[in-house]
mmCIF file of C-alpha atoms in Angstrom:
data_model
loop_
_atom_site.group_PDB
_atom_site.id
_atom_site.type_symbol
_atom_site.label_atom_id
_atom_site.label_comp_id
_atom_site.label_asym_id
_atom_site.label_seq_id
_atom_site.Cartn_x
_atom_site.Cartn_y
_atom_site.Cartn_z
ATOM 1 C CA MET G 303 -0.318 -0.028 -0.038
ATOM 2 C CA ARG G 304 1.515 3.471 -0.367
ATOM 3 C CA ASN G 305 2.613 5.408 1.809
ATOM 4 C CA TRP G 306 1.088 8.966 0.543
ATOM 5 C CA ARG G 307 -0.315 10.041 3.711
ATOM 6 C CA THR G 308 3.147 10.688 4.619
ATOM 7 C CA ALA G 309 5.509 11.633 1.971
ATOM 8 C CA GLY G 310 8.688 13.354 2.891
ATOM 9 C CA LEU G 311 9.197 12.567 5.863
ATOM 10 C CA LEU G 312 12.592 10.749 6.773
ATOM 11 C CA ALA G 313 13.105 8.296 9.863
ATOM 12 C CA VAL G 314 11.609 7.159 12.786
ATOM 13 C CA LEU G 315 11.150 7.463 17.035
ATOM 14 C CA PRO G 316 12.711 3.909 18.388
ATOM 15 C CA LEU G 317 9.597 3.668 20.659
ATOM 16 C CA GLY G 318 6.685 6.303 20.140
ATOM 17 C CA LEU G 319 5.830 8.210 17.705
ATOM 18 C CA ALA G 320 7.238 8.003 13.863
ATOM 19 C CA THR G 321 8.613 11.727 13.303
ATOM 20 C CA THR G 322 9.560 10.909 10.051
ATOM 21 C CA THR G 323 9.086 7.678 7.094
ATOM 22 C CA ALA G 324 10.409 6.177 4.285
ATOM 23 C CA GLN G 325 8.559 5.614 1.650
ATOM 24 C CA ALA G 326 6.823 2.319 2.684
ATOM 25 C CA ALA G 327 6.705 -1.063 0.713
ATOM 26 C CA PRO G 328 3.503 -2.453 -0.744
ATOM 27 C CA ALA G 329 2.158 -4.398 2.414
ATOM 28 C CA ALA G 330 -0.578 -6.808 2.372
ATOM 29 C CA VAL G 331 -4.213 -5.189 3.084
ATOM 30 C CA VAL G 332 -5.468 -5.145 6.872
ATOM 31 C CA GLN G 333 -8.484 -4.843 8.505
ATOM 32 C CA ILE G 334 -8.395 -1.557 10.697
ATOM 33 C CA GLU G 335 -8.797 -1.757 13.839
ATOM 34 C CA ILE G 336 -8.318 0.355 17.032
ATOM 35 C CA THR G 337 -5.871 -1.113 19.908
ATOM 36 C CA ARG G 338 -5.205 1.885 22.378
ATOM 37 C CA ASP G 339 -6.918 4.242 23.856
ATOM 38 C CA LEU G 340 -4.658 7.565 23.787
ATOM 39 C CA GLY G 341 -7.034 9.630 25.750
ATOM 40 C CA GLU G 342 -8.617 12.918 25.195
ATOM 41 C CA GLN G 343 -8.711 16.304 25.418
ATOM 42 C CA VAL G 344 -11.049 19.248 25.586
ATOM 43 C CA ILE G 345 -11.747 22.916 24.242
ATOM 44 C CA PRO G 346 -13.047 24.985 26.762
ATOM 45 C CA TYR G 347 -16.428 26.433 26.226
ATOM 46 C CA ASP G 348 -15.971 29.783 24.819
ATOM 47 C CA LYS G 349 -12.801 29.558 24.310
ATOM 48 C CA LYS G 350 -11.884 33.356 22.086
ATOM 49 C CA VAL G 351 -8.761 32.843 19.461
ATOM 50 C CA ASP G 352 -7.922 36.125 17.481
ATOM 51 C CA GLU G 353 -11.388 37.799 18.663
ATOM 52 C CA THR G 354 -13.199 34.677 17.193
ATOM 53 C CA THR G 355 -15.397 31.805 19.647
ATOM 54 C CA VAL G 356 -14.067 28.684 19.124
ATOM 55 C CA GLY G 357 -16.832 26.136 18.725
ATOM 56 C CA GLY G 358 -18.729 24.246 16.020
ATOM 57 C CA LEU G 359 -16.028 22.257 14.737
ATOM 58 C CA SER G 360 -16.113 20.155 12.142
ATOM 59 C CA GLY G 361 -13.512 19.031 10.007
ATOM 60 C CA LEU G 362 -9.249 18.932 11.083
ATOM 61 C CA ASP G 363 -6.719 17.085 9.809
ATOM 62 C CA HIS G 364 -2.499 18.316 9.841
ATOM 63 C CA ASP G 365 0.512 19.033 7.564
ATOM 64 C CA PRO G 366 2.875 15.622 8.455
ATOM 65 C CA LYS G 367 5.621 17.592 7.752
ATOM 66 C CA THR G 368 5.437 21.051 10.422
ATOM 67 C CA GLY G 369 2.618 19.053 12.612
ATOM 68 C CA THR G 370 0.252 22.339 12.319
ATOM 69 C CA TRP G 371 -3.385 20.933 12.166
ATOM 70 C CA TYR G 372 -6.399 22.781 11.503
ATOM 71 C CA PHE G 373 -9.546 22.825 12.691
ATOM 72 C CA ILE G 374 -12.786 23.865 10.513
ATOM 73 C CA SER G 375 -15.942 25.363 12.123
ATOM 74 C CA ASP G 376 -19.207 25.283 10.302
ATOM 75 C CA ASP G 377 -20.487 28.737 11.752
ATOM 76 C CA ARG G 378 -21.947 30.822 9.128
ATOM 77 C CA TRP G 379 -22.149 34.436 10.181
ATOM 78 C CA ARG G 380 -24.419 33.815 13.856
ATOM 79 C CA HIS G 381 -21.315 34.221 15.490
ATOM 80 C CA GLN G 382 -18.016 35.264 12.714
ATOM 81 C CA ALA G 383 -17.559 34.828 9.249
ATOM 82 C CA PRO G 384 -16.607 31.391 8.010
ATOM 83 C CA ARG G 385 -13.393 30.695 9.076
ATOM 84 C CA PHE G 386 -10.310 27.687 10.393
ATOM 85 C CA TYR G 387 -7.962 27.557 12.969
ATOM 86 C CA THR G 388 -4.905 25.635 13.253
ATOM 87 C CA GLY G 389 -3.241 24.779 15.777
ATOM 88 C CA LYS G 390 -1.136 21.954 18.000
ATOM 89 C CA LEU G 391 -1.959 18.515 18.657
ATOM 90 C CA THR G 392 0.922 17.591 20.970
ATOM 91 C CA PHE G 393 1.527 13.425 21.484
ATOM 92 C CA ASP G 394 3.559 11.993 24.131
ATOM 93 C CA ALA G 395 7.287 10.181 22.044
ATOM 94 C CA GLN G 396 7.032 7.420 24.026
ATOM 95 C CA THR G 397 3.080 6.725 24.871
ATOM 96 C CA GLY G 398 1.283 8.229 22.075
ATOM 97 C CA LYS G 399 -1.463 9.902 24.652
ATOM 98 C CA LEU G 400 -2.538 13.028 23.274
ATOM 99 C CA THR G 401 -1.428 15.204 26.234
ATOM 100 C CA ALA G 402 -2.598 18.714 24.672
ATOM 101 C CA ALA G 403 -4.813 20.579 22.296
ATOM 102 C CA GLU G 404 -4.311 24.067 21.176
ATOM 103 C CA LEU G 405 -5.673 26.176 18.992
ATOM 104 C CA THR G 406 -3.467 29.013 18.295
ATOM 105 C CA ALA G 407 -4.665 30.994 15.181
ATOM 106 C CA ARG G 408 -8.061 32.346 13.218
ATOM 107 C CA THR G 409 -8.121 32.559 9.020
ATOM 108 C CA TRP G 410 -11.195 33.429 7.268
ATOM 109 C CA LEU G 411 -12.741 31.734 4.085
ATOM 110 C CA THR G 412 -12.562 34.020 2.008
ATOM 111 C CA GLN G 413 -13.300 33.805 -2.199
ATOM 112 C CA HIS G 414 -10.925 34.061 -5.220
ATOM 113 C CA ASP G 415 -11.343 37.933 -4.867
ATOM 114 C CA GLY G 416 -10.468 38.398 -0.954
ATOM 115 C CA SER G 417 -13.630 39.160 -0.222
ATOM 116 C CA SER G 418 -15.852 37.551 2.400
ATOM 117 C CA TYR G 419 -18.707 34.409 1.265
ATOM 118 C CA PRO G 420 -22.617 35.986 1.276
ATOM 119 C CA LYS G 421 -23.821 35.919 4.808
ATOM 120 C CA TYR G 422 -26.026 33.689 6.467
ATOM 121 C CA GLY G 423 -29.646 33.504 5.018
ATOM 122 C CA GLU G 424 -28.265 34.617 1.893
ATOM 123 C CA LYS G 425 -27.405 32.960 -1.332
ATOM 124 C CA GLU G 426 -24.410 30.360 -1.838
ATOM 125 C CA SER G 427 -23.779 31.610 1.940
ATOM 126 C CA PRO G 428 -21.755 28.262 2.678
ATOM 127 C CA ASP G 429 -21.295 25.888 5.486
ATOM 128 C CA PRO G 430 -18.425 24.371 6.186
ATOM 129 C CA GLU G 431 -18.199 20.937 7.229
ATOM 130 C CA SER G 432 -14.525 19.061 6.721
ATOM 131 C CA ILE G 433 -11.307 19.881 5.564
ATOM 132 C CA ARG G 434 -8.379 18.269 4.265
ATOM 133 C CA PHE G 435 -4.706 19.179 3.960
ATOM 134 C CA ASP G 436 -2.719 18.073 0.535
ATOM 135 C CA PRO G 437 1.236 17.010 1.648
ATOM 136 C CA ALA G 438 1.363 17.129 -2.141
ATOM 137 C CA THR G 439 0.315 20.792 -3.121
ATOM 138 C CA GLY G 440 0.497 22.401 0.116
ATOM 139 C CA ARG G 441 -3.083 23.678 -0.238
ATOM 140 C CA LEU G 442 -6.101 22.620 1.931
ATOM 141 C CA LEU G 443 -9.969 21.029 0.489
ATOM 142 C CA TRP G 444 -12.804 22.016 2.346
ATOM 143 C CA GLY G 445 -17.074 21.197 1.624
ATOM 144 C CA THR G 446 -20.513 22.751 2.490
ATOM 145 C CA GLU G 447 -22.961 20.505 2.537
ATOM 146 C CA GLY G 448 -25.799 23.183 0.860
ATOM 147 C CA HIS G 449 -29.495 24.558 1.516
ATOM 148 C CA HIS G 450 -33.023 24.913 0.702
ATOM 149 C CA ALA G 451 -34.541 27.804 0.769
ATOM 150 C CA GLY G 452 -36.864 29.006 3.479
ATOM 151 C CA THR G 453 -39.797 30.904 4.818
ATOM 152 C CA SER G 454 -37.637 33.041 6.950
ATOM 153 C CA HIS G 455 -34.964 33.089 3.894
ATOM 154 C CA PRO G 456 -35.795 33.055 1.159
ATOM 155 C CA ASN G 457 -33.126 33.694 -1.291
ATOM 156 C CA ALA G 458 -30.715 30.773 0.736
ATOM 157 C CA LEU G 459 -30.735 28.131 -1.761
ATOM 158 C CA THR G 460 -27.153 27.239 -1.528
ATOM 159 C CA GLN G 461 -25.456 24.186 -3.999
ATOM 160 C CA LEU G 462 -22.743 21.498 -2.025
ATOM 161 C CA ALA G 463 -19.303 22.023 -2.644
ATOM 162 C CA VAL G 464 -15.771 20.724 -1.941
ATOM 163 C CA ARG G 465 -13.212 24.032 -2.619
ATOM 164 C CA TRP G 466 -9.320 23.748 -2.718
ATOM 165 C CA MET G 467 -7.660 26.817 -0.894
ATOM 166 C CA ASN G 468 -4.583 27.766 -0.262
ATOM 167 C CA THR G 469 -3.245 28.548 3.330
ATOM 168 C CA ASP G 470 -4.254 31.749 3.397
ATOM 169 C CA GLY G 471 -7.807 30.619 3.038
ATOM 170 C CA LYS G 472 -8.288 32.450 -0.148
ATOM 171 C CA GLU G 473 -10.817 30.132 -2.255
ATOM 172 C CA GLN G 474 -8.389 28.836 -5.381
ATOM 173 C CA SER G 475 -11.017 26.086 -7.765
ATOM 174 C CA LYS G 476 -13.792 23.851 -6.947
ATOM 175 C CA LEU G 477 -14.574 20.629 -7.936
ATOM 176 C CA THR G 478 -17.477 19.875 -10.750
ATOM 177 C CA ILE G 479 -20.854 18.477 -8.863
ATOM 178 C CA PRO G 480 -22.188 15.473 -10.209
ATOM 179 C CA ASP G 481 -25.772 16.962 -11.825
ATOM 180 C CA ASN G 482 -27.249 13.563 -9.205
ATOM 181 C CA LEU G 483 -26.277 15.968 -5.973
ATOM 182 C CA THR G 484 -27.728 19.378 -7.224
ATOM 183 C CA VAL G 485 -30.153 21.114 -4.582
ATOM 184 C CA THR G 486 -33.754 22.181 -6.221
ATOM 185 C CA ALA G 487 -36.259 24.529 -4.714
ATOM 186 C CA GLY G 488 -38.678 20.930 -4.198
ATOM 187 C CA THR G 489 -38.495 17.932 -2.354
ATOM 188 C CA THR G 490 -38.386 15.450 -4.813
ATOM 189 C CA LYS G 491 -34.707 15.884 -6.011
ATOM 190 C CA GLY G 492 -31.479 16.353 -4.820
ATOM 191 C CA PRO G 493 -30.042 16.475 -1.200
ATOM 192 C CA ARG G 494 -32.425 17.081 1.828
ATOM 193 C CA THR G 495 -31.488 20.581 3.440
ATOM 194 C CA ASP G 496 -29.250 20.490 5.737
ATOM 195 C CA THR G 497 -27.468 17.233 4.881
ATOM 196 C CA GLY G 498 -25.253 17.533 1.468
ATOM 197 C CA PHE G 499 -21.098 16.859 2.404
ATOM 198 C CA GLU G 500 -20.422 16.204 5.274
ATOM 199 C CA GLY G 501 -17.178 14.499 4.920
ATOM 200 C CA ILE G 502 -14.792 14.575 2.688
ATOM 201 C CA THR G 503 -11.358 13.493 2.409
ATOM 202 C CA LEU G 504 -7.758 12.673 -0.456
ATOM 203 C CA THR G 505 -7.522 8.981 -1.603
ATOM 204 C CA PRO G 506 -3.806 7.720 -3.244
ATOM 205 C CA SER G 507 -5.204 8.783 -6.259
ATOM 206 C CA GLY G 508 -8.243 11.359 -5.904
ATOM 207 C CA ILE G 509 -10.605 13.329 -3.386
ATOM 208 C CA ALA G 510 -13.840 11.618 -1.947
ATOM 209 C CA ALA G 511 -17.094 13.425 -0.741
ATOM 210 C CA ILE G 512 -20.062 11.541 0.929
ATOM 211 C CA VAL G 513 -23.976 12.874 1.839
ATOM 212 C CA GLU G 514 -24.769 12.527 5.257
ATOM 213 C CA GLN G 515 -28.066 11.584 4.629
ATOM 214 C CA PRO G 516 -30.313 9.904 1.036
ATOM 215 C CA LEU G 517 -31.021 12.396 -1.763
ATOM 216 C CA TYR G 518 -35.117 12.787 -2.353
ATOM 217 C CA GLN G 519 -34.380 10.541 -4.915
ATOM 218 C CA ASP G 520 -33.043 7.718 -3.125
ATOM 219 C CA GLY G 521 -35.143 7.263 -0.223
ATOM 220 C CA ASP G 522 -36.952 8.493 2.624
ATOM 221 C CA ALA G 523 -35.037 10.119 5.474
ATOM 222 C CA VAL G 524 -32.867 7.695 8.059
ATOM 223 C CA SER G 525 -35.674 6.807 10.536
ATOM 224 C CA ALA G 526 -35.892 4.413 13.357
ATOM 225 C CA LYS G 527 -37.951 2.104 10.738
ATOM 226 C CA GLN G 528 -35.156 2.606 8.053
ATOM 227 C CA GLY G 529 -32.248 3.556 7.470
ATOM 228 C CA GLY G 530 -31.417 4.361 3.197
ATOM 229 C CA PRO G 531 -28.456 4.407 0.643
ATOM 230 C CA VAL G 532 -26.047 7.989 0.893
ATOM 231 C CA ARG G 533 -24.110 8.109 -2.409
ATOM 232 C CA LEU G 534 -20.028 8.285 -1.929
ATOM 233 C CA THR G 535 -18.655 10.768 -4.200
ATOM 234 C CA VAL G 536 -14.949 10.185 -6.387
ATOM 235 C CA TRP G 537 -12.961 12.615 -8.373
ATOM 236 C CA LYS G 538 -10.084 12.634 -10.190
ATOM 237 C CA ARG G 539 -7.157 14.939 -9.357
ATOM 238 C CA ASP G 540 -8.478 17.558 -11.820
ATOM 239 C CA GLY G 541 -11.902 17.663 -10.491
ATOM 240 C CA THR G 542 -13.471 15.555 -12.570
ATOM 241 C CA PRO G 543 -16.225 13.173 -11.316
ATOM 242 C CA ALA G 544 -14.934 9.692 -11.698
ATOM 243 C CA ALA G 545 -17.574 7.606 -9.525
ATOM 244 C CA GLN G 546 -19.911 7.029 -7.243
ATOM 245 C CA TYR G 547 -20.956 4.551 -4.654
ATOM 246 C CA ALA G 548 -24.218 3.755 -2.038
ATOM 247 C CA TYR G 549 -23.170 3.247 1.253
ATOM 248 C CA MET G 550 -26.204 2.203 3.444
ATOM 249 C CA VAL G 551 -25.952 4.248 6.832
ATOM 250 C CA ASP G 552 -28.352 2.512 9.901
ATOM 251 C CA ALA G 553 -31.594 3.801 10.748
ATOM 252 C CA LEU G 554 -31.982 5.431 14.338
ATOM 253 C CA PRO G 555 -31.451 3.560 17.631
ATOM 254 C CA THR G 556 -35.158 4.112 18.863
ATOM 255 C CA GLU G 557 -38.014 6.961 17.425
ATOM 256 C CA SER G 558 -38.780 9.778 20.198
ATOM 257 C CA GLU G 559 -42.501 9.409 21.872
ATOM 258 C CA PRO G 560 -43.653 11.630 20.640
ATOM 259 C CA ALA G 561 -42.148 12.378 17.755
ATOM 260 C CA ASP G 562 -39.304 15.098 17.199
ATOM 261 C CA PRO G 563 -38.470 16.494 13.682
ATOM 262 C CA ALA G 564 -35.059 17.291 15.465
ATOM 263 C CA ASP G 565 -34.432 13.310 15.576
ATOM 264 C CA ASN G 566 -32.348 12.361 13.023
ATOM 265 C CA GLY G 567 -28.967 10.531 11.812
ATOM 266 C CA GLY G 568 -26.216 9.946 8.695
ATOM 267 C CA VAL G 569 -22.715 10.030 7.588
ATOM 268 C CA SER G 570 -20.529 13.032 9.621
ATOM 269 C CA GLU G 571 -17.245 12.267 8.420
ATOM 270 C CA VAL G 572 -15.887 9.686 6.338
ATOM 271 C CA LEU G 573 -11.830 9.234 6.193
ATOM 272 C CA ALA G 574 -9.603 7.021 3.452
ATOM 273 C CA ILE G 575 -7.621 4.320 4.237
ATOM 274 C CA ASP G 576 -6.839 3.583 0.428
ATOM 275 C CA ASP G 577 -8.206 4.045 -2.798
ATOM 276 C CA HIS G 578 -11.248 1.451 -1.858
ATOM 277 C CA ARG G 579 -11.735 1.462 2.126
ATOM 278 C CA PHE G 580 -12.661 4.192 4.189
ATOM 279 C CA LEU G 581 -13.674 5.324 7.656
ATOM 280 C CA ALA G 582 -17.366 6.232 8.114
ATOM 281 C CA LEU G 583 -18.427 8.287 10.721
ATOM 282 C CA GLU G 584 -21.650 7.709 11.533
ATOM 283 C CA ARG G 585 -23.230 9.545 14.231
ATOM 284 C CA SER G 586 -27.301 9.667 14.839
ATOM 285 C CA TRP G 587 -29.720 12.136 17.456
ATOM 286 C CA THR G 588 -32.585 11.797 19.396
ATOM 287 C CA LYS G 589 -34.589 13.655 21.907
ATOM 288 C CA ARG G 590 -35.092 10.078 23.278
ATOM 289 C CA THR G 591 -31.530 8.793 23.801
ATOM 290 C CA GLY G 592 -29.453 11.833 22.939
ATOM 291 C CA TYR G 593 -26.157 11.043 20.435
ATOM 292 C CA ARG G 594 -25.165 7.444 19.194
ATOM 293 C CA VAL G 595 -22.096 7.695 17.322
ATOM 294 C CA ARG G 596 -20.954 4.456 15.783
ATOM 295 C CA LEU G 597 -17.597 3.815 13.308
ATOM 296 C CA TYR G 598 -17.463 1.367 10.098
ATOM 297 C CA GLU G 599 -14.813 0.604 7.451
ATOM 298 C CA LEU G 600 -16.279 0.267 4.185
ATOM 299 C CA ASP G 601 -14.933 -0.803 0.513
ATOM 300 C CA VAL G 602 -16.448 0.022 -2.067
ATOM 301 C CA SER G 603 -14.575 -3.065 -4.197
ATOM 302 C CA ALA G 604 -17.079 -4.421 -5.555
ATOM 303 C CA ALA G 605 -19.946 -1.786 -5.217
ATOM 304 C CA THR G 606 -21.755 -0.742 -8.430
ATOM 305 C CA ASP G 607 -20.824 2.597 -10.001
ATOM 306 C CA VAL G 608 -24.344 4.648 -9.815
ATOM 307 C CA LEU G 609 -22.579 7.828 -11.204
ATOM 308 C CA HIS G 610 -24.872 7.845 -13.783
ATOM 309 C CA GLN G 611 -28.020 6.061 -12.120
ATOM 310 C CA ASP G 612 -30.675 9.248 -10.849
ATOM 311 C CA SER G 613 -32.420 7.537 -8.165
ATOM 312 C CA LEU G 614 -31.758 4.880 -5.957
ATOM 313 C CA ARG G 615 -36.114 4.145 -4.956
ATOM 314 C CA GLY G 616 -36.495 0.295 -6.583
ATOM 315 C CA ALA G 617 -32.844 0.474 -8.383
ATOM 316 C CA THR G 618 -30.860 -2.686 -8.587
ATOM 317 C CA TYR G 619 -27.089 -1.923 -7.249
ATOM 318 C CA THR G 620 -24.572 -3.534 -4.936
ATOM 319 C CA PRO G 621 -23.404 -1.143 -2.088
ATOM 320 C CA ALA G 622 -20.061 -0.793 -0.420
ATOM 321 C CA THR G 623 -19.580 -3.178 2.326
ATOM 322 C CA LYS G 624 -19.724 -2.182 6.083
ATOM 323 C CA ARG G 625 -17.763 -3.634 9.109
ATOM 324 C CA LEU G 626 -17.946 -2.060 12.048
ATOM 325 C CA VAL G 627 -15.190 -1.158 14.210
ATOM 326 C CA LYS G 628 -16.109 1.380 17.256
ATOM 327 C CA ASP G 629 -19.531 2.084 19.226
ATOM 328 C CA PHE G 630 -17.862 4.976 20.776
ATOM 329 C CA PRO G 631 -20.214 4.885 24.421
ATOM 330 C CA SER G 632 -21.899 7.968 25.759
ATOM 331 C CA PRO G 633 -20.641 10.348 22.855
ATOM 332 C CA GLN G 634 -20.494 14.250 22.380
ATOM 333 C CA ASN G 635 -21.179 15.244 18.661
ATOM 334 C CA LEU G 636 -18.713 13.841 16.660
ATOM 335 C CA GLU G 637 -18.050 15.317 12.777
ATOM 336 C CA SER G 638 -14.419 15.056 12.285
ATOM 337 C CA MET G 639 -11.483 12.161 12.131
ATOM 338 C CA ALA G 640 -7.711 12.372 10.910
ATOM 339 C CA PHE G 641 -5.488 10.210 10.838
ATOM 340 C CA GLY G 642 -2.360 11.744 13.123
ATOM 341 C CA PRO G 643 1.200 10.737 13.372
ATOM 342 C CA LYS G 644 2.439 6.859 13.229
ATOM 343 C CA PHE G 645 3.936 5.239 15.623
ATOM 344 C CA ALA G 646 7.455 3.036 14.155
ATOM 345 C CA ASN G 647 4.979 -0.473 14.861
ATOM 346 C CA GLY G 648 3.314 1.082 11.883
ATOM 347 C CA GLU G 649 0.335 2.218 13.906
ATOM 348 C CA CYS G 650 -1.651 5.418 13.511
ATOM 349 C CA THR G 651 -3.067 7.696 15.622
ATOM 350 C CA LEU G 652 -6.631 8.189 14.522
ATOM 351 C CA ILE G 653 -8.017 11.158 16.219
ATOM 352 C CA VAL G 654 -11.954 12.022 15.886
ATOM 353 C CA GLY G 655 -13.345 15.053 17.576
ATOM 354 C CA SER G 656 -16.890 16.795 18.955
ATOM 355 C CA ASP G 657 -18.655 19.532 16.921
ATOM 356 C CA ASN G 658 -20.127 21.639 20.225
ATOM 357 C CA ASN G 659 -22.455 23.521 18.375
ATOM 358 C CA PHE G 660 -22.299 26.400 20.325
ATOM 359 C CA SER G 661 -23.533 25.108 23.423
ATOM 360 C CA ALA G 662 -22.762 25.384 26.976
ATOM 361 C CA ASP G 663 -24.031 22.101 27.293
ATOM 362 C CA GLU G 664 -22.153 20.261 24.658
ATOM 363 C CA LYS G 665 -17.671 19.627 24.579
ATOM 364 C CA THR G 666 -15.574 20.748 21.758
ATOM 365 C CA GLU G 667 -13.384 17.391 22.449
ATOM 366 C CA PHE G 668 -10.638 15.523 20.515
ATOM 367 C CA LEU G 669 -10.375 11.944 21.022
ATOM 368 C CA ALA G 670 -7.025 9.657 20.580
ATOM 369 C CA TYR G 671 -6.935 6.017 19.042
ATOM 370 C CA ALA G 672 -4.033 4.169 17.926
ATOM 371 C CA VAL G 673 -5.332 1.490 14.918
ATOM 372 C CA LYS G 674 -3.159 -0.944 12.444
ATOM 373 C CA GLY G 675 -4.802 -1.529 9.230
ATOM 374 C CA CYS G 676 -4.187 2.254 8.358
#
């Protein structure tokens, strides 16, 4: 397997974490398995960085050369303008334990000309939901999930997007979004509001993004009665769509009584292991039980390419396979996930982070694990 996540690194610490690695020889495929809990760190509620409120962190990734971590907020001008933070996650060099989490600087997300994106409630106002650092180019990739217009914001229709930007936050280009992911004014085709791209990831040869819930034309919204197919789209490096696969998300664990319209579930993040295997973070919330989060390994090797299949309702296709890796006990609103430094024995650190919804009742936390098969 190509060691594409740590390109450019040169040596390892004898007992603990790898600081640099040589080009790895191809290895046999090993299923992802969590081997150790490496602890957690919590960011205090209402923490300020560069006069902005830290919260809503919905994506994270790091530069393996510099050790810089990037954290994107899903704030849509409700507190401040769209932004990401840079900082550091510190791991003990011998044990791998996560010992500190610091956010130290804020960077605004801006358009090609350096201007701000449209504000909340305006057309094409972004809703940032994931961020990735590309070691090959030094650029960042981020996604927005799209929204329908509503009675209070009749002009707020926003399309799904995956954008390249420089580390100064300025947009450089966008990927081409398949027609079946177009947000429409109706309720028969395209993504439901707030359920578009929740997760994006870089693969060895391309880019992938996953929607949170089934498209209107693919199935009903996730409920306690049924899960449904969500689409994982794969692009070539030049931004053109290459393939699309269906992944079956779980049903909600329970139904609130009386029914609560806020009950929801789906995929909150995706992380590539190689070109065919991914980690999918499935998160649900019901008024009755609170959050449930499960981590799955999915494989699209034998899945049907549905890129040119407009609707999956009643269609014949083979979805990606899935295998449970971890069921998180008493979780927060887990929305971000990234691999961190590697161990000398070949294992990776896996970081999972939560979005506190800017609420004092929820936490911004980072959970760390040692995993093999990465």
